[in-house]
XYZ file of C-alpha atoms in Angstrom:
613
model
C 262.277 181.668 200.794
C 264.339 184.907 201.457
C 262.914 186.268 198.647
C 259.601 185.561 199.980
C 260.220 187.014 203.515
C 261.250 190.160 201.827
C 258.010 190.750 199.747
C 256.056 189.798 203.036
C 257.485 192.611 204.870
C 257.277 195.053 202.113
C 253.555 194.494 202.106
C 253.385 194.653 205.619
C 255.077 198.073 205.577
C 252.834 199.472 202.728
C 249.490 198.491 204.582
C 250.618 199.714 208.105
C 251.386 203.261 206.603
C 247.883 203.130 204.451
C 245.625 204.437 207.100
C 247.861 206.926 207.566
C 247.550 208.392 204.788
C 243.605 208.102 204.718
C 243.647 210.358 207.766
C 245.737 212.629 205.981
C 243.394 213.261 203.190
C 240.637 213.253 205.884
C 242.229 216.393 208.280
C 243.309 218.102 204.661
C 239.483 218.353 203.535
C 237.718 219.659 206.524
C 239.839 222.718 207.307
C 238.213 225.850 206.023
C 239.273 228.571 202.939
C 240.997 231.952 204.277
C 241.326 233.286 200.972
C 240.264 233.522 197.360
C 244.275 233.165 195.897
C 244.967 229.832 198.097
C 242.725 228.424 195.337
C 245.671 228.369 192.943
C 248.360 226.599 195.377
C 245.870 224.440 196.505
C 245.759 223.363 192.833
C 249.632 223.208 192.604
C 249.873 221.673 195.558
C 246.999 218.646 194.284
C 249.352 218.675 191.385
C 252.040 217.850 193.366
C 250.522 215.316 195.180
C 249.445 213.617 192.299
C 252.648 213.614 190.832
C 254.377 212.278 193.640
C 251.942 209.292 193.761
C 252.435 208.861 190.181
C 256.217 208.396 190.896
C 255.296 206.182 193.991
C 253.499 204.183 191.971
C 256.066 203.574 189.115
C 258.425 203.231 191.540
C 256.558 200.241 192.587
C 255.524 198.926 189.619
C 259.449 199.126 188.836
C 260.813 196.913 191.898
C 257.920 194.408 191.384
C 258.630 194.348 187.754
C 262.546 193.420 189.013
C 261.416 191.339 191.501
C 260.068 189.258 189.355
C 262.671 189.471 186.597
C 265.573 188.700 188.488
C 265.324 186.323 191.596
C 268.634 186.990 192.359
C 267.920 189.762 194.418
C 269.686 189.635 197.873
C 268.053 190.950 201.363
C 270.353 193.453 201.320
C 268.663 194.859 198.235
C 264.713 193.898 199.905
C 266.004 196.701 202.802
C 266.784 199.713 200.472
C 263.866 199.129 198.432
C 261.592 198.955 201.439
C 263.008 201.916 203.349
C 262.895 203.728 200.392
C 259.406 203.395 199.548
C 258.593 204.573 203.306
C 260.780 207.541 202.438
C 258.426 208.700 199.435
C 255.450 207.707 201.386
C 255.859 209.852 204.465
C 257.250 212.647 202.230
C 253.690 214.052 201.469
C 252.527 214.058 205.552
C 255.761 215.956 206.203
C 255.436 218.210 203.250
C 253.465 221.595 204.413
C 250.041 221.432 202.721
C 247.453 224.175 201.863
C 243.228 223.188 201.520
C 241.177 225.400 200.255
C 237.293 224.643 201.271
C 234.899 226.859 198.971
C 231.300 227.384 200.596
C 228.101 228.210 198.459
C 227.986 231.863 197.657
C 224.228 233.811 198.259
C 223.620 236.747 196.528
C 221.691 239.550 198.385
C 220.378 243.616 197.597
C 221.651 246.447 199.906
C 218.627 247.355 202.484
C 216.646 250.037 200.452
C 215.491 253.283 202.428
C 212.025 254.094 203.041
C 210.447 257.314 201.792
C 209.024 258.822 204.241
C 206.316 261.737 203.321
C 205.338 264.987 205.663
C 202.183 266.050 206.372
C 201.447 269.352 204.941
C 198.094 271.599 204.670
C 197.002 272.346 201.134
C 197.161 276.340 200.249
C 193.717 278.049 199.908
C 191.844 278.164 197.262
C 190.866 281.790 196.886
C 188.955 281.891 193.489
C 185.068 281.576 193.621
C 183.633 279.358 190.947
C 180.431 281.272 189.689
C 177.433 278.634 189.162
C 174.137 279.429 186.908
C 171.240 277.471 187.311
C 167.894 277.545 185.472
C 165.113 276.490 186.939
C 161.989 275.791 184.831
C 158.472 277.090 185.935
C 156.392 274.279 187.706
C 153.128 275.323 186.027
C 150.908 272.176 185.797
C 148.323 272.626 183.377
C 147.977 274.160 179.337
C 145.092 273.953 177.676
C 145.704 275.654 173.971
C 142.537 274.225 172.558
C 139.267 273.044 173.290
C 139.540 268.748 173.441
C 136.414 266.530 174.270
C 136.690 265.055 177.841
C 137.836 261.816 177.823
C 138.630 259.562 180.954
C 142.038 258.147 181.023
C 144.123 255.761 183.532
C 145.084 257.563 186.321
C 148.676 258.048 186.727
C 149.977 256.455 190.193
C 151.841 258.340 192.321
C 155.561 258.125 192.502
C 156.552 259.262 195.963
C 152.812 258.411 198.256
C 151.354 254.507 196.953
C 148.371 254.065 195.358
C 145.254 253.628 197.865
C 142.126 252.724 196.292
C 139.169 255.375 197.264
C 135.350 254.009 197.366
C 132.992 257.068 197.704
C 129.513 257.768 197.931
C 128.240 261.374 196.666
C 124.582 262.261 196.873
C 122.443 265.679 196.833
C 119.135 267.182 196.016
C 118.198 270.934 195.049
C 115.438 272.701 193.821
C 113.799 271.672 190.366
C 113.174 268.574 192.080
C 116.939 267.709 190.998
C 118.336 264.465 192.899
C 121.874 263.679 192.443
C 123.772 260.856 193.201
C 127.537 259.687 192.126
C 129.890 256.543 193.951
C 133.216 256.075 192.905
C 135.093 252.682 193.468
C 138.963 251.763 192.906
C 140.466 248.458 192.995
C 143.475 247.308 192.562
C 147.174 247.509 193.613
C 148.270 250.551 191.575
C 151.315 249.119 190.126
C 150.275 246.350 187.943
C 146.041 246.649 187.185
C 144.105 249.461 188.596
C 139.796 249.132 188.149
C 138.097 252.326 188.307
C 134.230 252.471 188.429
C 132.285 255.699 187.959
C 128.611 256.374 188.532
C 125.994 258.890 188.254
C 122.817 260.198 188.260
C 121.428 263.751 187.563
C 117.782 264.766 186.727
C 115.671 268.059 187.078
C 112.251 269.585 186.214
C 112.203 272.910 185.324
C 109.185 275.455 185.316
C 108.413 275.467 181.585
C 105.699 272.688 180.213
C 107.932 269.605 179.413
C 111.257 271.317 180.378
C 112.801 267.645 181.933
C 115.889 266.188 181.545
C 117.864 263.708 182.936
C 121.086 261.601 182.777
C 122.564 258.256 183.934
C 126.488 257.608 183.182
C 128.389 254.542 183.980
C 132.070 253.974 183.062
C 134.370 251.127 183.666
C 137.939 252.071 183.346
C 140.672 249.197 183.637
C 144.428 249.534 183.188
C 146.970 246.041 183.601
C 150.517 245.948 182.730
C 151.598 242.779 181.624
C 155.616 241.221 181.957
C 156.272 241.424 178.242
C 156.431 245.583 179.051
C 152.987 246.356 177.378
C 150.631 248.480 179.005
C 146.746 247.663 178.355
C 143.947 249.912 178.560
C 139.966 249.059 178.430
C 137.570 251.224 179.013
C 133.776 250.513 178.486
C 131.103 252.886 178.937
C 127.314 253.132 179.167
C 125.123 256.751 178.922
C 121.847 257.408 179.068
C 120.266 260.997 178.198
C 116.630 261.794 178.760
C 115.111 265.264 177.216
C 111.673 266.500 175.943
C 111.337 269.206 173.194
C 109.479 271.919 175.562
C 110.488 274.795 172.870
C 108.111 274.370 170.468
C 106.024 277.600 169.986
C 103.080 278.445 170.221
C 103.093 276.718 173.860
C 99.466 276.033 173.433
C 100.036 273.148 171.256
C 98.427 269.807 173.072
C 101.640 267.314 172.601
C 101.751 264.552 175.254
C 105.050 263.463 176.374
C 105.708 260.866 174.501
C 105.593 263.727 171.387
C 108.144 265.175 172.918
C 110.700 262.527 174.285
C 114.586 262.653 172.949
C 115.870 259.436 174.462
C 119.668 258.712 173.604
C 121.613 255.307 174.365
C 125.135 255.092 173.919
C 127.288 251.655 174.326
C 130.738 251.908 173.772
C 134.142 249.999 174.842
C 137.412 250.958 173.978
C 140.745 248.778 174.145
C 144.271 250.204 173.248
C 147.780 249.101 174.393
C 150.982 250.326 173.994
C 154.762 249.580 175.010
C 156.050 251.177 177.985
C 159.469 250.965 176.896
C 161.701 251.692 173.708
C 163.418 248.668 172.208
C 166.432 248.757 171.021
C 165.657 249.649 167.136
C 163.477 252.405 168.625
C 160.159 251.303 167.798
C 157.124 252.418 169.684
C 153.606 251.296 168.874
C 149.867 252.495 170.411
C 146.764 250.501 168.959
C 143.179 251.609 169.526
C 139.997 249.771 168.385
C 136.855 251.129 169.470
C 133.171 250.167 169.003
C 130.046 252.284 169.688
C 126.580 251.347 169.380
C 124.080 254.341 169.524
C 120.124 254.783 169.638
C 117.003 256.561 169.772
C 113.272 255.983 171.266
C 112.630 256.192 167.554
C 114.303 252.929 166.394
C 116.781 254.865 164.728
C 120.733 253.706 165.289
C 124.423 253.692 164.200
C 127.238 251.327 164.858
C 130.451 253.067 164.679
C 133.627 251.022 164.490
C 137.106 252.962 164.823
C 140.530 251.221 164.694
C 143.919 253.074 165.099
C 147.761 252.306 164.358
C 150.040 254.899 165.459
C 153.715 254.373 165.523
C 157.118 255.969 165.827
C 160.241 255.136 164.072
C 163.235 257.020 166.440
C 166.393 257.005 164.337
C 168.379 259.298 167.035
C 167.242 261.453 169.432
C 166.464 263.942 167.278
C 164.977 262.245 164.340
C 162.034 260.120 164.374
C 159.226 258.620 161.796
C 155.854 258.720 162.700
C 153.308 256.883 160.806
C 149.304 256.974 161.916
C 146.298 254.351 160.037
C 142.661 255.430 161.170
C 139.702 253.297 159.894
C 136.355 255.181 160.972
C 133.214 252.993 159.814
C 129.645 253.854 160.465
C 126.357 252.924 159.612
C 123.051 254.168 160.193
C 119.899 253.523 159.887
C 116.407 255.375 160.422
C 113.262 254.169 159.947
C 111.835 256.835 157.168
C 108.604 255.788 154.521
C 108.228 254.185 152.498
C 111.714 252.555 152.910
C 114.400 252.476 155.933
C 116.982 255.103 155.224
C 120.819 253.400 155.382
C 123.905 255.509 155.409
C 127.232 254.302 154.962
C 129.905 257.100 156.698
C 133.616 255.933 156.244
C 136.361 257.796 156.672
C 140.210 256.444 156.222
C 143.428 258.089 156.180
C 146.928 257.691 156.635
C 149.333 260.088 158.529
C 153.015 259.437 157.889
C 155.883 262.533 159.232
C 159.364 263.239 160.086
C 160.209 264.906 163.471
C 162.630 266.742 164.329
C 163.110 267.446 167.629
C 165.930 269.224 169.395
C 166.212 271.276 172.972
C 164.887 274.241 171.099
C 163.427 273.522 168.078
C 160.562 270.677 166.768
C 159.598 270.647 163.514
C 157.127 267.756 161.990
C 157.316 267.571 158.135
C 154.223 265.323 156.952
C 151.012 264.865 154.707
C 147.182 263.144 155.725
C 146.125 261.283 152.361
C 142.669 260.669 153.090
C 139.608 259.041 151.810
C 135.952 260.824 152.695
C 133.393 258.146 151.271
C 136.022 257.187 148.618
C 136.771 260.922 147.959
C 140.380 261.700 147.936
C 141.964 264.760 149.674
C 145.569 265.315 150.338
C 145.654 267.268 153.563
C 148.880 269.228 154.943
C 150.507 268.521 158.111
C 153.474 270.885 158.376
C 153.772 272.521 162.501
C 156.616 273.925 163.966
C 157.706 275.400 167.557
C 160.766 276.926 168.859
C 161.685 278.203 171.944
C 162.717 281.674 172.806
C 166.066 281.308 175.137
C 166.069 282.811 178.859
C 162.108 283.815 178.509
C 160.212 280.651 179.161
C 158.073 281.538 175.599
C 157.442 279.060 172.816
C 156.373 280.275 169.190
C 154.608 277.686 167.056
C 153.062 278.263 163.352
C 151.828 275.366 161.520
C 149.528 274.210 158.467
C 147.312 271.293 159.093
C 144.034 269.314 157.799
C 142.413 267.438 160.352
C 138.671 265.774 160.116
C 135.315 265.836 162.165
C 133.128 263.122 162.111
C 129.759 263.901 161.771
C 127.690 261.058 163.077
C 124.426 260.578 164.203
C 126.049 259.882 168.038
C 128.428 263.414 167.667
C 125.888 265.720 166.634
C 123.286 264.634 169.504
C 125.950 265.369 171.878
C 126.265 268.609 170.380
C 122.922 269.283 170.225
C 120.039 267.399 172.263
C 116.995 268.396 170.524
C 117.889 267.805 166.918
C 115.956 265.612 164.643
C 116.655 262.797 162.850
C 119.183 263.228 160.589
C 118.772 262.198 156.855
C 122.250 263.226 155.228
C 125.581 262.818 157.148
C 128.723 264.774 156.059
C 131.972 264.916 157.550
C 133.596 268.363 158.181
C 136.999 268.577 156.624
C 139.142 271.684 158.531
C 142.486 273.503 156.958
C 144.068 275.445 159.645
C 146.595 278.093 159.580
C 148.123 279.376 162.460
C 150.977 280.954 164.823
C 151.107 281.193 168.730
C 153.146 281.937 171.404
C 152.778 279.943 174.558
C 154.859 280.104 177.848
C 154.928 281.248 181.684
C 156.976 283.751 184.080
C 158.111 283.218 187.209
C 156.944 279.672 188.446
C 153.093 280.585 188.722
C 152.093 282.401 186.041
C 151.159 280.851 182.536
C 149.894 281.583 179.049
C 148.589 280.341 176.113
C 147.639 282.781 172.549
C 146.931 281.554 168.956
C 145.755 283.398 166.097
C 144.239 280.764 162.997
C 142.778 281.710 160.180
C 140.571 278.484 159.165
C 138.388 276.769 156.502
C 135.336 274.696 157.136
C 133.949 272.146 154.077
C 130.751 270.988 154.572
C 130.450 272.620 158.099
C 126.750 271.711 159.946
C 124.721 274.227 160.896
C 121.266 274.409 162.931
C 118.066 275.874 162.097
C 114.643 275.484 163.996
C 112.191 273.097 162.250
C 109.586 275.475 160.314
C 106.229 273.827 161.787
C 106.749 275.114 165.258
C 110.571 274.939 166.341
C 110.181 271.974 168.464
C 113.800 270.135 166.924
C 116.655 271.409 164.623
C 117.473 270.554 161.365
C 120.662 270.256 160.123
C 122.113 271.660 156.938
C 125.456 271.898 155.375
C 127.509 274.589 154.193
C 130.093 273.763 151.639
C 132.709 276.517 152.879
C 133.057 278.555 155.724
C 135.634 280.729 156.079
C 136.692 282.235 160.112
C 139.129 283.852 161.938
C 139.968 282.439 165.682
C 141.487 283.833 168.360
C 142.315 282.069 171.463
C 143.871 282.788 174.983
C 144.460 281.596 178.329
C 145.923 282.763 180.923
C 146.415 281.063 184.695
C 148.087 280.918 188.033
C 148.695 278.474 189.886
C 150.426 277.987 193.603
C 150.779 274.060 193.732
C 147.179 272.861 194.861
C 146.244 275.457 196.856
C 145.133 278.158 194.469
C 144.193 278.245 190.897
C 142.798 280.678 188.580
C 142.114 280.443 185.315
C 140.935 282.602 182.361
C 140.083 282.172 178.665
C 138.946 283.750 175.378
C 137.937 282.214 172.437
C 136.712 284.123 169.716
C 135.373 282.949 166.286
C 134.675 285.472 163.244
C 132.745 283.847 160.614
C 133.723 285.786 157.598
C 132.279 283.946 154.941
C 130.168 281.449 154.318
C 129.289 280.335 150.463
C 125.640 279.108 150.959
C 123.870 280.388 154.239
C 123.800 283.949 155.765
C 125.401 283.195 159.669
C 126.874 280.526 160.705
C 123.504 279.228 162.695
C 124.116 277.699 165.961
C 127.536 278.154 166.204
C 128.751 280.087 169.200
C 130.551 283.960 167.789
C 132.395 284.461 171.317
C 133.171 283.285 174.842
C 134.559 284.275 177.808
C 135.688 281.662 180.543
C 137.255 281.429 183.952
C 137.655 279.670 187.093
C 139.084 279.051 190.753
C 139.575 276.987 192.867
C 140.505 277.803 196.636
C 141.430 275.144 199.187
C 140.727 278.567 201.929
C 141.672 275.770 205.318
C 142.622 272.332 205.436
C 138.429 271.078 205.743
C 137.601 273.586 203.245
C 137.771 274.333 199.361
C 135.532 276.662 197.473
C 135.006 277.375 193.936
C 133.468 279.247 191.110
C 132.866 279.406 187.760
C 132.046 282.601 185.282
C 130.845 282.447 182.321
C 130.110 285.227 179.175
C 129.205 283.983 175.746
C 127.844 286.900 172.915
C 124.535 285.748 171.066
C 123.953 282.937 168.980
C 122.862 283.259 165.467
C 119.907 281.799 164.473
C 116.865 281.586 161.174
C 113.467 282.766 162.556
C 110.136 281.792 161.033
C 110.094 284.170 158.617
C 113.443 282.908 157.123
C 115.155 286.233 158.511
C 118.602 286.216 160.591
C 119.103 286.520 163.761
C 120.735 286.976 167.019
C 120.206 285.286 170.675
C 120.775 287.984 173.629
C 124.252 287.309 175.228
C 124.335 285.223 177.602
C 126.407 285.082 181.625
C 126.225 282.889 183.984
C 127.906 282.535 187.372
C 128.480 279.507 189.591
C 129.757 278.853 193.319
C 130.291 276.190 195.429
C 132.436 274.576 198.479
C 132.870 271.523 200.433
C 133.970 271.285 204.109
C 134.763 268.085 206.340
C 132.699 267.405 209.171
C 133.830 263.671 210.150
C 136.699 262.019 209.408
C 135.216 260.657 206.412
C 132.283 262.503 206.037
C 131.691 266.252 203.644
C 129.203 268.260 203.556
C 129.133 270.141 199.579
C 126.774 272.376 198.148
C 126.620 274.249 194.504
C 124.539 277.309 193.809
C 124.284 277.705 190.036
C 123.308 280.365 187.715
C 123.682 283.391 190.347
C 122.036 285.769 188.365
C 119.300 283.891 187.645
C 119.474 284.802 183.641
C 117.232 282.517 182.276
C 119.118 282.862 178.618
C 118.904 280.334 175.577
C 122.021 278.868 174.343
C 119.471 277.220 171.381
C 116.622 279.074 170.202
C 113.159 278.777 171.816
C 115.200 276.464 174.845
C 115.370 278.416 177.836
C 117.812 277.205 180.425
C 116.987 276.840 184.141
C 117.309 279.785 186.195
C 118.952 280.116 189.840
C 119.124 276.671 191.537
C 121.414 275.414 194.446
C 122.266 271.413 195.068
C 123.550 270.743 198.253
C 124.273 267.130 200.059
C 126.964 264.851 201.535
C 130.130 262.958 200.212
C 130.739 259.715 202.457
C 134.245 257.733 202.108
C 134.257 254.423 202.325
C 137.834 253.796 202.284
């Protein structure tokens, strides 16, 4: 039981001094780290600690171990064991002690200095940069060569919008000549535009039978469509009225009906064209065209034209051009015993290279062409280059070029020809150099010299029973010489002038004596004043040397030249309403541009021009 006792108190002992050694261990780990080298004697120290225990502990293990081995222990022997174990206890709470505590360590950058940047002003620029502009004339208008007239889609303005115009235009003068004109617009101007054009012009001169009138009406219509295409129709209807009055002598009893020249003319035109390039630079402008003309002498022609031109653009300075024209005709004439039919076709085929830079264009091609299944290879070489710092253009060139010759074209050459029985087309080699250009931003000019070849050229000649109508013959080659000029000045659209020269040397011709009917010279010129705001005059002169023509008596000769002189104006009176007039033929030269046809002499025409919109 002793033995017992003694074990009792031993355990009593140990767990009495066990929580104080928890708060030991407790105090030891919340102090705080003074320095980086306590780390190592905090280690030793552990070590120490933990060797100690060790010890404790097989100090322990020993005295149970005997305890239980021997139980002949006496009390005596209980006491030293027990006081000795409280000796190695307390030893570590006396024992100085060192804890080191290490906290988490945050990295951080030293506080970088701003820059901070003075204001300064910048040092002057003392150097003058020298600038050299040219500025292009603003001349408007060139005309190097006569063109027919031929209406096209007006152009809408880019800055002011377009604003449709419906006018009302009529007159009378002497020569018991009413006129009357009205002019309509619809449309928006951007995508379809509708023009309509009107008129009506008819006098009666002095001379038995010396009448003539015309009617016009065109129909001009423009639409652009979404897929970029641009389409143009135009159809047309003209009406001519004429008698033959020059038949000589004068004492010859024809009635009117003898004498009448009445021309019809139905035509309609339809073309389109792409407004913009694509990307493989293609560009394309079909035509087809259809006229239908007649007489008051059941004599007609249908006249069907189609036309393929298109451009190839490999760069901007290289391009392909390729034209296809198909021109059929046929007429007909009542003759006896039998109707007289004419077929008059006429194909060819343009193809060229261009090349085309700031100041030089050159187009390289040939025309193959067929003529009523006659083959001719026709040149198309031009070229024009530009003259630095003077505004001047030279151009030379070698081309081949057709004119139809069709019942239709030569009445609207000539009024009072007869019927014709044999149609030819005129085939024309031209060879020429020019120099074109302008000074100053007013002033411009145009000047060619061509030396040129006509095959089977038509010429006029009075009918031998008594000169009423012209006959038309053919001359297989006619060689000429042509010099034209122009010259103008402009100041925007209040002033223009305008002057021109065209003369025309028929050197030689290989079947007839002069080139009859055919006009030698002329001398041109106009202006055109807008004097005040409500008024604008203007006047025309004009010179042209005598015509050749074959008398009676088969003999050559010459018409007496020939000048006429025209003025008129036009003032505003009302808001919408102008008063015009037109005095014509000043010097009341009663001349004959075609023999035995005298033309009216001095007559004014005078009325009123009311807007509707």
């Amino acid at each position: 039981m002793s033995i017992l006792k003694k074990i009792l108190c031993l355990l009593v002992l140990l767990i009495s001094f066990a929580p104080l050694l928890d708060a030991q261990k407790k105090k030891t780990s919340t102090k705080t780290t003074k320095s980086s080298k306590q780390k190592s004697s905090s280690k030793k120290t552990s070590s120490k600690k933990s060797s100690s225990k060790k010890s404790t502990k097989k100090s322990s293990s020993k005295s149970s171990s005997k305890s239980t081995a021997s139980k002949k222990v006496n009390l005596n022997e209980a006491d030293d064991i027990a006081a000795t174990l409280a000796r190695e206890a307390l030893e570590d709470t006396s024992h100085p002690k060192e804890v080191v505590i290490t906290s988490a360590f945050k990295p951080s950058l030293k506080t970088a200095a701003k820059i901070n940047f003075t204001a300064a002003t910048p040092l002057a620029d003392t150097a003058r940069l020298q600038l050299l502009y040219r500025v292009p004339a603003q001349n408007l208008f060139f005309s190097y060569q006569p063109v027919p007239i031929k209406p096209i889609a007006m152009a809408s303005d880019s800055i002011e919008p377009w604003k449709n115009s419906r006018y009302v235009k009529v007159g009378v003068g002497n020569f018991s000549t009413p006129f009357a004109e009205m002019g309509l617009s619809f449309g928006d101007g951007v995508t379809n535009t509708v023009s309509i054009l009107a008129t009506h012009l008819s006098s009666k001169g002095n001379i038995a039978f010396q009448e003539f009138g015309k009617n016009k009406l065109s129909v001009l219509a423009n639409f652009q469509t979404k897929t970029a295409h641009d389409w143009t129709a135009h159809a047309f209807f003209d009406n001519s009225r004429q008698y033959l009055y020059g038949f000589q002598p004068a004492t010859i009893p024809y009635t009117k009906d003898d004498l009448l020249q009445r021309f019809n003319t139905l035509g309609f035109d339809l073309s389109m064209h792409n407004k913009m390039l694509g990307e493989n630079g293609f560009s394309y402008q079909p035509k087809i065209g259809f006229r239908h003309f007649s007489d008051n002498h059941q004599s007609s022609e249908i006249n069907f034209i189609t036309q393929l031109p298109f451009t190839k653009a490999f760069s901007r300075v290289s391009a392909f051009k390729m034209g296809l024209t198909a021109d059929i005709a046929a007429y007909k004439t009542p003759m006896i015993p039998n109707s007289l039919n004419i077929q008059n076709n006429l194909f060819y085929v343009d193809p060229s290279f261009e090349f085309k830079t700031p100041n030089l264009r050159l187009n390289l091609g040939v025309i193959p062409s067929w003529d009523n299944s006659a083959f001719k290879m026709l040149p198309n070489l031009t070229a024009e280059a530009s003259i630095k710092e003077t505004g001047m253009t030279v151009e030379l060139g070698w081309k081949g070029s057709y004119q139809k010759n069709g019942y239709r074209t030569l009445a609207e050459f000539n009024p009072y020809i007869d019927r014709p029985d044999t149609l030819w087309n005129t085939r024309i080699a031209e060879q020429y150099l020019g120099l074109k250009g302008s000074f100053g931003n007013h002033f411009s000019f145009a000047g060619r010299v061509s030396f040129m070849q006509f095959f089977n050229q038509p010429l006029f000649v009075n009918t031998f029973s008594d000169g009423r109508a012209f006959n038309i013959i053919y001359d297989s080659r006619v060689e000429a010489l042509r010099i034209k000029g122009e010259l103008g000045y402009r100041v925007q659209e209040q002033f223009s002038l305008m002057a021109g020269v065209n003369i025309t040397q028929y050197t030689k011709l290989s079947t007839n004596d002069k080139a009859y009917g055919l006009v030698p010279m002329e001398l041109t010129g106009s202006l055109k004043w807008k004097l005040l705001k409500d008024l604008q005059i203007k006047a025309d002169v004009y010179f042209r040397d005598g015509v050749p023509y074959l008398s009676k008596s088969l003999v050559s000769q010459k018409l007496d030249p020939a000048a006429d002189l025209n003025l008129g104006a036009e003032f505003t009176v009302l808001p919408r309403l102008n008063i015009w007039f037109q005095m014509n033929n000043l010097l009341n030269n009663t001349y004959q541009r075609w023999n035995q046809y005298e033309v009216l002499g001095f007559n004014v025409l005078g009325g009123v021009v009311y807007s509707l919109q």
